[in-house]
C-alpha cells in the first residue's frame, strides 16, 4: 500500500480524509434518527452471574438484513493502533474496541456491560461448571464469504493457547479440550470452573478464520484483517487514518453507518477544535473536564456522561527499593488525597479511587473499605523505618540513599500529567523528591510492561498507569493484578509477590457460588487496600462529545463509553 508522508496539521489530514471519501464514492454526512430519550446512558452496573447449570442462555433475535447506509462518519483517535488484527492492536481502549468492529467474539457485553450471546446463541453449562456447550448461529460468514463454523472457534482458541498473547492466551489456557461434534456446536471442557468465563474469554476473545490463519507461525507480523464483524477494514495508513466499510452481510444486520473514517490526530486540543468546526463528527477521546460545559452549550454538539470504569493509578515497582516495603507504599498513599485530584484535575467529573481497586459503584465493592489522607501518619511510618532527613536538605534517606524517584507519565494525557505534578507536590511534603518524566505512551509501556509481558521484567520507579474498563467487570480480574505467576498475574506490572494474594486469586478463579465469590472479592479488596501494590487515584467519568446533527445513535455502555460496535448496531440486541 502506498504510504503518504506524515501530515503536519489536522487540516491536511482532513483533506486526505476527504480525498479518501471522494475516491471511494462516499456520500456527504446526513442526519440520523435520534436515540430514544430513555436510553440507559447512565444505568448502574448489574452483577454478572454464572449461568445456571444446563440452563441455556437465549440469544437475542437476529434482525432482518438491512440495506447498507450511505452515511460516512469521521471519528478521531489519538494514536496509531497498529495493523489491527488480534496480535497487533495496541491499546485496550480504543484499540480493542476498533478491533471488535472487525472481529466478533462468542458473546458480547451489552449496554449494561453484562455478557450476552453474540456469535453463539446459548451456553449450556454442566452442573460441575467444567463443560460449556455452545451453540453457534448458522448464518455467519467471514468477510470473504466463507462460513464461520465450530471449526473456526476450535482453531481460534487453540491458536491463542499455542501462540502467546498478553490478553488472549491467559483466558483460554484453562481449556483442556475442545470438541466440535457438528458445525454449530462447540464443547469446551475446563481444567477448573471459571466464574468469569462468560466475560473472558467468551465476550472478549476474537474468533479468527482457520482457512486464513492456519500455518501462520509469526502472528505478530501476519497482515490480514478478514473477520466476521460489522465492519471491514478497507484501508490503513500508518499514523494517518483507518477506513472501515460496513459489512452488509453481518448476522446482526448492516451497521447504521456505511463508512467509518478514523483520522489519527495526536493532540487533544486539535481534536476538540475539529469537532467544533465540524471537520470531524466524534472522537474516542473523552472531553477534558474544563470543556464539558462549553460543549454542552454548543450548537449541534451533544455531550453524554456516565460512570467510567477505566482506572487511573500510581503504580509502584515493588521489586525496587524502597517501594518493596509496604510501609513506604502506605506512607505514599496516606500523603495523596484522591478526592483532591477528582476536584482539582477532573473538576468533580469522577470518583475518588478505592484503595482496594474496585470502582465504588461495583456490585462487588465492600463499602467498608475506604482510604484516608493523613500526612502526620505517613511521616510516622517513614520515621519508624529510620527513613529520616539526616542532613536537613528536605529529602529523607532510605538505607543511606536519598528518597528520590522518577515518576513516568504519558505525554499525551494532560490529566495524568497534572495528577503527577500534584502527587510530586504532596510527596515533597513527606520528604520524597519525585521527578516527573513525560514520555510518549509507547516509551512508558516499554519500561513498565515490556512487550506486554510481565515476565519480561520492568525498569521504572513509579508510573502513572491505568487499565481499561473490562478489568472492573468481574472480581476474577483482580487475580491478574496481583498473582505472582506471570501466566495468571498478566497485569501484575509492578512485580508484586504475596502468597496470601496468590491463594485468594486462585480461589477467586475457581469458586462459582456467588456468595462465596463475594466473600473472596471482599478479602482480596481488603488485602490490596492494605498491601497497596498500587495507589488508586480516580475513575474519571466518561464525558463524550459528538455532532448530533450528523449521527445521534451512540449508545453509552456502562463504565466503557460510546465507542463500541453496539453504537453502530443500536438495535442488534433488541
Coordinates of C-alpha atoms in Angstrom, one line a residue:
X1 CA 0.0 0.0 0.0
X2 CA 1.2 3.5 -0.8
X3 CA 2.3 5.3 2.4
X4 CA 1.8 9.0 2.3
X5 CA 4.2 11.2 4.2
X6 CA 3.2 12.2 7.8
X7 CA 0.9 15.2 7.8
X8 CA 1.8 18.2 9.9
X9 CA -1.7 19.5 10.6
X10 CA -5.3 18.4 11.1
X11 CA -6.3 20.4 8.1
X12 CA -4.1 18.4 5.8
X13 CA -5.2 15.2 7.4
X14 CA -8.9 16.0 6.9
X15 CA -8.2 16.9 3.3
X16 CA -6.8 13.4 3.0
X17 CA -10.0 12.0 4.5
X18 CA -12.0 14.0 2.0
X19 CA -9.9 12.6 -0.8
X20 CA -10.4 9.1 0.5
X21 CA -14.2 9.7 0.7
X22 CA -14.2 11.1 -2.9
X23 CA -12.2 8.2 -4.2
X24 CA -14.5 5.7 -2.6
X25 CA -17.7 7.4 -3.6
X26 CA -18.6 8.3 -0.1
X27 CA -21.7 10.3 0.4
X28 CA -21.8 13.5 2.5
X29 CA -22.9 13.2 6.1
X30 CA -26.6 13.0 6.6
X31 CA -28.6 13.5 9.8
X32 CA -29.6 10.2 11.5
X33 CA -32.6 9.4 13.7
X34 CA -32.1 10.5 17.4
X35 CA -31.5 7.9 20.0
X36 CA -34.6 7.3 22.3
X37 CA -34.6 9.7 25.3
X38 CA -35.0 6.8 27.7
X39 CA -31.7 5.2 26.5
X40 CA -29.9 3.9 29.6
X41 CA -26.8 6.1 29.2
X42 CA -26.1 6.1 32.9
X43 CA -27.7 2.8 34.1
X44 CA -25.9 1.3 37.1
X45 CA -23.8 -1.8 36.6
X46 CA -25.5 -5.0 37.5
X47 CA -23.8 -8.0 39.0
X48 CA -22.7 -10.6 36.4
X49 CA -23.8 -14.1 37.5
X50 CA -22.8 -17.5 36.3
X51 CA -25.4 -19.2 34.0
X52 CA -27.3 -22.0 35.9
X53 CA -26.1 -25.4 35.2
X54 CA -27.6 -26.9 32.0
X55 CA -29.8 -23.8 31.5
X56 CA -29.1 -22.4 28.1
X57 CA -28.8 -18.6 27.7
X58 CA -31.1 -17.5 24.9
X59 CA -29.7 -15.2 22.3
X60 CA -31.3 -12.0 21.1
X61 CA -33.2 -12.5 17.8
X62 CA -31.3 -11.6 14.6
X63 CA -32.9 -8.6 12.9
X64 CA -33.8 -8.8 9.2
X65 CA -31.0 -7.8 6.9
X66 CA -31.0 -4.1 6.2
X67 CA -29.5 -2.1 3.3
X68 CA -26.1 -0.6 3.9
X69 CA -26.3 3.0 5.0
X70 CA -24.5 5.5 2.8
X71 CA -23.5 7.8 5.6
X72 CA -19.9 8.4 6.3
X73 CA -18.7 9.2 9.8
X74 CA -15.4 10.8 10.9
X75 CA -14.2 9.8 14.4
X76 CA -10.8 10.9 15.5
X77 CA -8.3 8.8 17.6
X78 CA -5.2 9.9 19.4
X79 CA -2.7 7.3 18.2
X80 CA -1.9 4.6 15.7
X81 CA -3.3 1.3 16.8
X82 CA -1.2 -1.0 14.5
X83 CA -2.4 -3.2 11.7
X84 CA -5.4 -4.1 13.8
X85 CA -5.5 -7.8 13.9
X86 CA -5.7 -9.7 17.2
X87 CA -1.9 -9.8 17.6
X88 CA -1.1 -6.2 16.5
X89 CA -3.7 -3.9 18.0
X90 CA -2.1 -1.7 20.7
X91 CA -4.3 -0.4 23.5
X92 CA -7.2 -1.7 25.5
X93 CA -9.1 1.4 24.6
X94 CA -9.8 2.3 21.8
X95 CA -7.6 -0.3 20.1
X96 CA -9.6 -3.3 21.3
X97 CA -12.9 -1.5 20.5
X98 CA -11.6 -0.9 17.0
X99 CA -10.5 -4.5 16.7
X100 CA -14.0 -5.6 17.7
X101 CA -15.6 -3.7 14.8
X102 CA -13.7 -6.2 12.5
X103 CA -13.8 -9.4 14.6
X104 CA -16.6 -11.0 16.7
X105 CA -16.5 -13.0 19.9
X106 CA -18.9 -15.7 21.0
X107 CA -20.6 -13.3 23.5
X108 CA -20.8 -9.5 23.6
X109 CA -21.0 -7.1 26.5
X110 CA -24.4 -5.3 26.3
X111 CA -25.4 -1.8 27.2
X112 CA -25.2 -2.5 30.9
X113 CA -21.8 -4.2 30.3
X114 CA -23.2 -7.7 31.0
X115 CA -22.3 -10.7 28.8
X116 CA -24.9 -11.9 26.4
X117 CA -24.7 -14.3 23.4
X118 CA -23.4 -13.0 20.1
X119 CA -21.8 -15.5 17.6
X120 CA -23.2 -18.1 20.0
X121 CA -26.9 -18.4 20.7
X122 CA -26.6 -20.2 24.0
X123 CA -24.1 -21.6 26.5
X124 CA -25.3 -24.7 28.5
X125 CA -23.0 -25.3 31.5
X126 CA -22.7 -28.7 33.3
X127 CA -23.6 -29.0 36.9
X128 CA -19.9 -29.1 38.0
X129 CA -19.1 -26.0 35.9
X130 CA -16.5 -27.7 33.8
X131 CA -18.2 -28.2 30.5
X132 CA -19.6 -25.4 28.4
X133 CA -21.7 -26.5 25.3
X134 CA -22.1 -23.6 23.0
X135 CA -24.5 -23.4 20.0
X136 CA -23.4 -21.2 17.2
X137 CA -25.5 -19.2 14.7
X138 CA -25.8 -20.9 11.4
X139 CA -25.9 -17.7 9.3
X140 CA -22.5 -16.2 10.0
X141 CA -19.9 -15.7 7.2
X142 CA -16.4 -14.2 7.1
X143 CA -15.8 -11.1 5.2
X144 CA -14.6 -13.2 2.2
X145 CA -17.9 -15.1 2.1
X146 CA -16.7 -18.3 3.7
X147 CA -18.9 -19.7 6.5
X148 CA -17.9 -19.4 10.1
X149 CA -18.2 -22.7 11.9
X150 CA -17.3 -24.5 15.1
X151 CA -14.0 -25.5 13.4
X152 CA -13.0 -21.8 13.4
X153 CA -13.8 -21.4 17.1
X154 CA -11.8 -24.5 18.0
X155 CA -8.9 -23.3 15.8
X156 CA -9.0 -19.8 17.3
X157 CA -8.9 -20.9 21.0
X158 CA -6.1 -23.4 20.3
X159 CA -4.2 -20.9 18.3
X160 CA -4.2 -18.5 21.2
X161 CA -3.1 -21.3 23.5
X162 CA -0.2 -22.1 21.3
X163 CA 0.8 -18.5 20.3
X164 CA 1.2 -16.4 23.3
X165 CA -0.6 -13.1 23.5
X166 CA -0.8 -11.0 26.7
X167 CA -4.6 -10.8 26.6
X168 CA -5.9 -13.9 24.9
X169 CA -3.7 -16.7 26.0
X170 CA -4.4 -16.5 29.7
X171 CA -8.1 -16.5 29.0
X172 CA -8.0 -19.8 27.1
X173 CA -5.2 -21.6 28.9
X174 CA -7.6 -23.3 31.3
X175 CA -9.5 -25.1 28.5
X176 CA -8.3 -28.7 28.4
X177 CA -10.3 -29.9 25.4
X178 CA -12.4 -28.5 22.6
X179 CA -14.8 -30.7 20.7
X180 CA -16.9 -29.9 17.6
X181 CA -19.5 -32.6 17.1
X182 CA -21.1 -30.5 14.3
X183 CA -20.6 -27.2 12.5
X184 CA -22.7 -25.2 15.0
X185 CA -21.7 -26.9 18.3
X186 CA -18.6 -26.3 20.4
X187 CA -17.9 -28.2 23.6
X188 CA -15.3 -26.6 25.9
X189 CA -14.0 -28.6 28.9
X190 CA -12.2 -26.6 31.6
X191 CA -9.5 -27.6 34.0
X192 CA -11.5 -26.0 36.8
X193 CA -14.7 -23.9 37.0
X194 CA -14.3 -20.3 35.9
X195 CA -17.0 -17.9 37.3
X196 CA -15.9 -15.2 34.8
X197 CA -16.0 -17.4 31.7
X198 CA -18.9 -15.6 30.1
X199 CA -16.9 -12.3 30.2
X200 CA -13.5 -13.8 29.4
X201 CA -13.0 -15.5 27.1
X202 CA -16.5 -15.7 25.6
X203 CA -17.2 -12.0 25.3
X204 CA -13.6 -11.0 24.8
X205 CA -11.5 -13.3 22.6
X206 CA -11.9 -12.7 18.9
X207 CA -12.6 -15.6 16.6
X208 CA -10.3 -15.8 13.6
X209 CA -10.8 -17.7 10.3
X210 CA -9.0 -21.0 10.2
X211 CA -8.6 -21.0 6.4
X212 CA -6.5 -17.8 6.5
X213 CA -4.6 -18.3 9.8
X214 CA -3.7 -22.0 9.8
X215 CA 0.0 -22.2 9.0
X216 CA 0.8 -18.8 10.5
X217 CA 3.9 -19.1 12.7
X218 CA 4.6 -15.5 13.4
X219 CA 1.2 -13.8 14.2
X220 CA 2.8 -10.5 15.2
X221 CA 3.9 -9.9 11.6
X222 CA 0.9 -11.5 9.8
X223 CA -1.1 -9.0 7.8
X224 CA -4.7 -9.9 7.4
X225 CA -7.9 -8.3 8.6
X226 CA -10.6 -10.7 7.4
X227 CA -13.1 -11.1 10.3
X228 CA -16.8 -11.6 10.7
X229 CA -17.6 -8.2 12.4
X230 CA -20.0 -5.5 11.3
X231 CA -17.1 -3.5 9.6
X232 CA -14.3 -4.4 7.2
X233 CA -11.0 -2.7 7.5
X234 CA -10.8 -1.2 4.0
X235 CA -7.7 1.0 4.4
X236 CA -5.0 1.7 6.9
X237 CA -2.3 4.5 6.5
X238 CA 0.3 4.4 9.2
X239 CA 0.0 7.3 11.6
X240 CA -2.7 8.9 9.4
X241 CA -6.1 7.0 9.3
X242 CA -8.2 3.9 9.3
X243 CA -11.1 3.5 7.0
X244 CA -13.8 0.9 7.7
X245 CA -16.7 -0.1 5.4
X246 CA -20.0 -1.7 6.5
X247 CA -20.4 -5.4 6.3
X248 CA -23.8 -5.7 4.7
X249 CA -24.0 -9.4 5.5
X250 CA -23.4 -9.2 9.2
X251 CA -25.7 -11.6 11.1
X252 CA -27.0 -8.8 13.4
X253 CA -27.8 -6.5 10.4
X254 CA -25.9 -4.0 8.4
X255 CA -24.4 -1.1 10.5
X256 CA -26.2 2.2 10.6
X257 CA -23.1 3.8 9.2
X258 CA -21.8 2.9 5.7
X259 CA -18.3 4.1 6.3
X260 CA -16.2 5.0 9.3
X261 CA -13.1 7.2 8.8
X262 CA -10.8 7.4 11.8
X263 CA -8.1 10.0 11.4
X264 CA -5.2 9.9 13.8
X265 CA -4.8 13.3 15.4
X266 CA -2.1 13.2 18.1
X267 CA -3.3 16.3 20.0
X268 CA -6.4 16.5 22.1
X269 CA -6.8 20.3 21.7
X270 CA -6.7 19.8 17.9
X271 CA -9.3 17.1 18.1
X272 CA -11.8 19.2 20.0
X273 CA -11.2 22.2 17.7
X274 CA -12.0 20.0 14.7
X275 CA -15.2 18.9 16.4
X276 CA -16.3 22.5 16.9
X277 CA -15.8 23.3 13.2
X278 CA -17.4 20.1 12.0
X279 CA -14.3 18.7 10.4
X280 CA -14.8 15.5 12.4
X281 CA -18.1 14.1 13.8
X282 CA -16.8 12.5 17.0
X283 CA -13.8 11.1 18.9
X284 CA -12.9 8.2 21.1
X285 CA -11.2 10.8 23.4
X286 CA -13.2 11.8 26.4
X287 CA -13.7 15.5 26.9
X288 CA -11.3 17.1 29.4
X289 CA -13.4 18.4 32.4
X290 CA -12.9 22.1 31.7
X291 CA -14.5 21.7 28.2
X292 CA -17.7 19.9 29.3
X293 CA -19.9 22.9 29.9
X294 CA -18.6 24.7 26.8
X295 CA -19.5 21.8 24.6
X296 CA -22.9 21.2 26.3
X297 CA -23.9 24.7 25.2
X298 CA -22.5 24.5 21.7
X299 CA -25.0 24.1 18.8
X300 CA -25.2 20.7 17.0
X301 CA -22.9 19.2 19.7
X302 CA -24.1 16.7 22.3
X303 CA -22.3 15.5 25.4
X304 CA -23.2 12.3 27.1
X305 CA -21.8 11.5 30.6
X306 CA -21.7 8.3 32.5
X307 CA -19.6 6.4 35.1
X308 CA -16.2 5.4 33.8
X309 CA -14.6 2.1 35.0
X310 CA -11.2 2.9 33.4
X311 CA -8.7 3.4 36.2
X312 CA -6.0 6.0 36.9
X313 CA -3.4 4.8 39.4
X314 CA 0.1 5.3 40.7
X315 CA 2.0 2.1 40.0
X316 CA 4.9 1.0 42.2
X317 CA 7.8 -1.2 41.0
X318 CA 7.6 -3.4 44.1
X319 CA 10.9 -5.1 43.1
X320 CA 12.8 -1.9 43.5
X321 CA 13.7 -0.4 47.0
X322 CA 12.2 1.4 48.8
X323 CA 8.9 0.6 47.1
X324 CA 9.3 -3.1 48.1
X325 CA 8.5 -2.1 51.7
X326 CA 4.7 -2.0 52.4
X327 CA 5.3 0.8 55.0
X328 CA 6.7 3.1 52.3
X329 CA 3.8 2.3 49.9
X330 CA 1.3 3.0 52.8
X331 CA 3.1 6.3 53.6
X332 CA 2.8 7.4 49.9
X333 CA -0.9 6.5 49.8
X334 CA -1.5 8.4 53.1
X335 CA 0.1 11.5 51.6
X336 CA -2.0 11.6 48.5
X337 CA -5.6 12.9 48.5
X338 CA -7.6 11.2 45.7
X339 CA -10.6 13.4 46.3
X340 CA -8.5 16.5 45.8
X341 CA -7.4 15.0 42.5
X342 CA -11.0 14.5 41.5
X343 CA -11.9 18.0 42.5
X344 CA -8.9 19.7 41.0
X345 CA -8.0 17.6 37.9
X346 CA -11.4 16.2 37.0
X347 CA -13.4 19.2 38.3
X348 CA -15.7 16.7 40.0
X349 CA -16.3 14.5 37.0
X350 CA -15.3 11.2 38.5
X351 CA -15.0 9.1 41.6
X352 CA -12.1 9.0 44.1
X353 CA -10.0 5.8 44.0
X354 CA -10.9 2.9 46.2
X355 CA -7.7 1.6 47.7
X356 CA -9.0 -1.9 47.2
X357 CA -9.1 -1.5 43.4
X358 CA -12.9 -1.9 42.6
X359 CA -15.0 1.1 41.5
X360 CA -17.2 2.3 44.3
X361 CA -20.3 1.6 42.1
X362 CA -19.2 -2.0 41.5
X363 CA -21.7 -4.6 43.0
X364 CA -18.6 -6.5 44.3
X365 CA -17.2 -3.5 46.2
X366 CA -17.1 -3.6 50.0
X367 CA -18.1 -0.1 51.2
X368 CA -16.3 -0.6 54.5
X369 CA -13.0 -0.4 52.6
X370 CA -12.1 3.2 52.4
X371 CA -8.9 5.3 52.2
X372 CA -7.7 8.3 54.2
X373 CA -5.3 11.1 53.8
X374 CA -3.0 11.7 56.8
X375 CA 0.4 13.3 56.3
X376 CA 1.3 13.0 60.0
X377 CA 0.7 9.3 59.9
X378 CA 2.6 9.0 56.7
X379 CA 5.6 10.7 58.3
X380 CA 5.4 8.5 61.3
X381 CA 5.6 5.4 59.1
X382 CA 8.8 6.5 57.5
X383 CA 10.2 7.7 60.8
X384 CA 9.6 4.2 62.1
X385 CA 11.7 2.7 59.3
X386 CA 14.5 5.1 60.2
X387 CA 14.0 7.0 56.9
X388 CA 14.6 10.5 58.1
X389 CA 16.1 13.7 56.7
X390 CA 19.5 13.4 58.4
X391 CA 21.2 16.3 56.6
X392 CA 18.3 18.8 56.6
X393 CA 18.0 19.1 52.8
X394 CA 14.3 18.3 52.8
X395 CA 14.8 14.8 51.4
X396 CA 14.7 11.7 53.6
X397 CA 17.3 8.9 53.2
X398 CA 16.3 5.3 52.9
X399 CA 19.1 2.9 53.8
X400 CA 21.6 5.7 53.2
X401 CA 20.2 6.7 49.8
X402 CA 18.1 9.9 49.2
X403 CA 14.5 9.1 48.6
X404 CA 14.4 10.5 45.0
X405 CA 12.4 8.8 42.4
X406 CA 11.3 9.2 38.8
X407 CA 7.6 9.2 38.0
X408 CA 6.8 8.2 34.4
X409 CA 3.7 9.7 32.8
X410 CA 2.2 9.5 29.3
X411 CA 2.9 12.7 27.4
X412 CA -0.4 12.6 25.5
X413 CA -2.5 12.8 28.7
X414 CA -2.9 16.2 30.3
X415 CA -5.0 14.8 33.1
X416 CA -2.3 12.3 34.1
X417 CA 0.5 14.9 33.8
X418 CA -1.4 17.3 36.1
X419 CA -2.1 14.5 38.5
X420 CA 1.6 13.5 38.5
X421 CA 2.6 17.1 39.3
X422 CA 0.2 17.2 42.2
X423 CA 1.4 13.9 43.5
X424 CA 5.0 15.1 43.4
X425 CA 4.0 18.2 45.4
X426 CA 2.3 16.0 48.0
X427 CA 5.2 13.7 48.4
X428 CA 7.6 16.6 48.7
X429 CA 5.8 17.4 51.9
X430 CA 6.6 13.9 53.0
X431 CA 10.3 14.3 52.3
X432 CA 10.3 12.3 49.0
X433 CA 11.5 14.0 45.8
X434 CA 9.6 13.0 42.7
X435 CA 10.9 13.9 39.2
X436 CA 8.0 13.7 36.7
X437 CA 9.1 12.5 33.3
X438 CA 6.7 12.7 30.4
X439 CA 7.3 10.2 27.6
X440 CA 5.5 9.0 24.6
X441 CA 3.0 6.3 25.7
X442 CA 4.9 3.5 23.9
X443 CA 8.1 4.6 25.7
X444 CA 6.3 4.4 29.1
X445 CA 4.9 1.0 28.2
X446 CA 8.3 -0.3 27.1
X447 CA 9.6 0.4 30.6
X448 CA 6.6 -0.6 32.7
X449 CA 5.2 -3.5 30.6
X450 CA 7.8 -4.5 28.0
X451 CA 6.3 -6.4 25.1
X452 CA 3.0 -6.5 27.2
X453 CA 4.5 -9.4 29.1
X454 CA 5.1 -9.2 32.9
X455 CA 7.6 -12.0 32.7
X456 CA 9.9 -9.6 30.7
X457 CA 10.6 -7.6 33.9
X458 CA 10.3 -3.8 34.4
X459 CA 12.6 -0.7 34.5
X460 CA 10.9 2.1 36.5
X461 CA 10.4 3.5 39.9
X462 CA 6.9 4.8 39.7
X463 CA 4.5 5.3 36.9
X464 CA 1.1 6.8 36.2
X465 CA -0.9 4.0 34.8
X466 CA -4.5 2.8 34.1
X467 CA -6.4 -0.2 32.9
X468 CA -9.4 -0.2 30.6
X469 CA -12.9 -0.7 31.8
X470 CA -13.1 -4.5 31.3
X471 CA -10.8 -5.2 34.3
X472 CA -13.5 -3.9 36.6
X473 CA -16.3 -6.1 35.3
X474 CA -15.6 -9.2 37.4
X475 CA -13.8 -9.8 40.7
X476 CA -11.9 -12.6 39.0
X477 CA -9.9 -9.9 37.2
X478 CA -8.3 -8.9 40.4
X479 CA -6.3 -12.1 40.2
X480 CA -4.5 -10.8 37.1
X481 CA -3.3 -7.7 39.0
X482 CA -1.6 -9.4 42.0
X483 CA -0.8 -13.0 41.3
X484 CA 2.9 -13.7 41.2
X485 CA 2.7 -16.3 38.5
X486 CA 3.0 -14.3 35.2
X487 CA 0.7 -16.7 33.4
X488 CA -2.1 -15.7 35.9
X489 CA -0.9 -12.3 37.0
X490 CA -0.8 -11.0 33.4
X491 CA -1.4 -7.4 34.6
X492 CA 0.9 -7.6 37.6
X493 CA 3.2 -4.9 36.1
X494 CA 4.8 -4.0 39.5
X495 CA 6.1 -7.5 40.2
X496 CA 4.1 -7.7 43.4
X497 CA 4.5 -11.0 45.3
X498 CA 2.4 -12.2 48.3
X499 CA 1.5 -15.9 49.0
X500 CA -1.8 -14.8 50.5
X501 CA -2.7 -12.8 47.4
X502 CA -1.9 -15.9 45.3
X503 CA -4.1 -18.1 47.4
X504 CA -7.0 -15.7 47.2
X505 CA -6.5 -15.2 43.5
X506 CA -6.6 -19.0 42.9
X507 CA -9.8 -19.3 44.8
X508 CA -11.4 -16.3 43.0
X509 CA -10.7 -18.0 39.7
X510 CA -12.5 -21.3 40.7
X511 CA -15.3 -20.5 43.1
X512 CA -18.6 -20.2 41.2
X513 CA -21.0 -19.8 44.1
X514 CA -22.0 -16.1 44.1
X515 CA -21.9 -15.7 47.9
X516 CA -18.5 -17.3 48.2
X517 CA -17.2 -15.3 45.4
X518 CA -18.4 -12.1 47.1
X519 CA -16.6 -13.1 50.3
X520 CA -13.4 -13.7 48.4
X521 CA -13.7 -10.4 46.5
X522 CA -14.1 -8.6 49.8
X523 CA -11.0 -10.4 51.2
X524 CA -9.0 -9.5 48.1
X525 CA -10.1 -5.9 48.2
X526 CA -9.0 -5.7 51.8
X527 CA -5.6 -7.2 51.0
X528 CA -5.0 -4.8 48.1
X529 CA -6.0 -1.9 50.3
X530 CA -3.6 -3.0 53.0
X531 CA -0.6 -4.0 50.8
X532 CA -1.1 -1.3 48.2
X533 CA 0.9 -2.7 45.2
X534 CA -0.5 0.5 43.6
X535 CA -2.4 3.6 44.7
X536 CA -5.8 4.0 43.2
X537 CA -6.2 7.7 42.3
X538 CA -9.6 8.1 40.5
X539 CA -12.0 6.8 38.0
X540 CA -12.8 9.5 35.5
X541 CA -16.4 9.9 34.3
X542 CA -16.8 9.3 30.6
X543 CA -17.7 12.7 29.0
X544 CA -18.1 12.1 25.3
X545 CA -19.0 14.7 22.7
X546 CA -20.2 14.2 19.1
X547 CA -22.0 16.1 16.4
X548 CA -25.7 15.1 16.9
X549 CA -26.6 16.8 13.6
X550 CA -24.6 14.1 11.8
X551 CA -25.1 10.9 13.9
X552 CA -27.1 10.5 17.1
X553 CA -27.4 6.8 17.7
X554 CA -24.4 6.5 20.1
X555 CA -25.1 4.0 22.9
X556 CA -23.4 4.7 26.3
X557 CA -22.1 1.4 27.6
X558 CA -21.9 1.5 31.4
X559 CA -18.3 2.0 32.5
X560 CA -17.0 2.0 29.0
X561 CA -18.3 4.9 26.9
X562 CA -19.8 5.3 23.5
X563 CA -17.2 3.8 21.1
X564 CA -18.1 0.2 20.6
X565 CA -19.9 -1.9 18.0
X566 CA -23.4 -1.5 19.5
X567 CA -23.3 2.2 18.8
X568 CA -23.3 1.3 15.1
X569 CA -25.8 -1.6 15.5
X570 CA -28.1 0.0 18.1
X571 CA -30.9 -2.4 17.6
X572 CA -28.8 -5.6 17.4
X573 CA -29.8 -6.8 20.9
X574 CA -33.4 -5.7 20.8

